[in-house]
Amino acid sequence: MFSEQDGRLPSATMPTPAQGMTRRHFLERAVALGIGGSAALAALNACATPGSAGASLTFWNLFGGGDGVRMEQMEDNFRKSRPDVQLEAVTLSWGAPYYTKLAMAAAGGRPPDVGVSHMTRVPLYAANNLLDSFDLDELAKVGITEDRFLPDIWKRAQYNGKLYAIPLDTHPFVMYYNVDICAKAGLLNADGTLKPLEGAEAVMDAFKRTRQITNYLGLAVDTQDVTPWRIFYSLYSQLGGEVLSADGRQLTIDNAKAIQALQFMSDLTQKEKVASSTLDYAGAVAAFGSGKAAFHWNGEWEVSTFLPQKNLKFNMVPLPKVFDLNRAQADSHAFIFPHQIQVDPAQRKAALEFIAFMLKDSLTWAQGGHIPAYLPITDSTEYKQLQPQSNYADAAAHAVVDPIAWFSGSASELETQAGSAFQSLLAGQFTPQQALDQFTGAINKLLKITPPF
């Protein structure tokens, strides 16, 4: 996600309340973070409300659905293990509402003790002085050290040589497959696992063979939202392509590689018709869940949807290597310290102990599909026996995250613009070149905007 030896984002200074943090400053920061003015004002007013007195550890997150259930279970486990620490956990709406309030709380000097962030958001927040860095010595005291994480994910947690995030997981784009349909198509090994699918021809052939069995789809995939970006970025990265320069200021699209990736996407819905051009997210999940498609491309988090379905026999693997490299679009959830004007040593110590506990309890988190970042968990026998979740654990080492820029990251303008361009491609309204032209045109417009920070 981000390594800061080359200074990809300009440093920024943020006026603290002691320096006169005005409503105008708040709104300027809101623009820098892609937040609407009305939302920023609402968050500012919320942050100005006095908090309750007394010592307690506050934790903000954005987890709903199955993730929310598992996070609450982990929070309860912490409370049982540490009755001396009063944990107040707050769940806010996913996406812009969460990041709005988090940014305004940190800027206004009333942040939670611990927060959660997508790692793709960390560089921007660190650049705007909205995060406190972690003390490596203090982390080591609670068992959090570099050697207990994959090198790349630890590197992405840094900005300007300091650690600003503690990775909780990796959540990659993966492939689900219907065991019964794939067996009928002759795609399984003797042990019932999927035979390796490598190369565009082999992958497309598997989709075509299974479509003949389902009489509907070989691949169920969302073509309406941001999923088209995840497909493109995975395939384009498999060709070794990059979207932006290291400093996030120049478009570096390799046209030939981008067209190759987009042509494969177009073939899925137009030439070969193994996927539908009209399925939205819910429709794609439903099509796979009901046995109308043999394969499903999505984030691994939908494992929670499919496991309770008794009539569905499925398994999961990393996204196939359609082109040259093992790559799949991904992001990570991570724990952060929103910036505090004054740090209470006892509070900070409790916060570190809380984060350490959550990492060590992340086998619970893994049940929802996310790959734990803490290696003592992913290396454990218990995790390896967790099926089908552990079957795609290798995807964490091949994750490719969204390029770093002020308009990029999870739930960002980059993903929105890409989704719009590539939806039209999948719908047959654009050629690969037209889709690429719309995407690059939108990104070039964003690049011409001077980053407000």
Tab-separated table of C-alpha atoms in Angstrom, residues 2-11 159-160 246-247 249:
chain	number	residue	atom	x	y	z
A	2	PHE	CA	2.560	2.560	0.957
A	3	SER	CA	6.252	2.872	1.582
A	4	GLU	CA	7.432	6.344	2.309
A	5	GLN	CA	11.119	6.313	1.441
A	6	ASP	CA	10.258	8.373	-1.645
A	7	GLY	CA	7.793	10.797	-0.047
A	8	ARG	CA	4.687	10.032	-2.085
A	9	LEU	CA	2.513	12.617	-0.407
A	10	PRO	CA	3.480	16.173	0.461
A	11	SER	CA	3.925	16.781	4.133
A	159	TYR	CA	4.643	6.652	6.399
A	160	ASN	CA	7.777	8.812	6.370
A	246	ALA	CA	5.182	6.434	-6.923
A	247	ASP	CA	4.427	9.986	-5.763
A	249	ARG	CA	1.006	12.682	-9.160
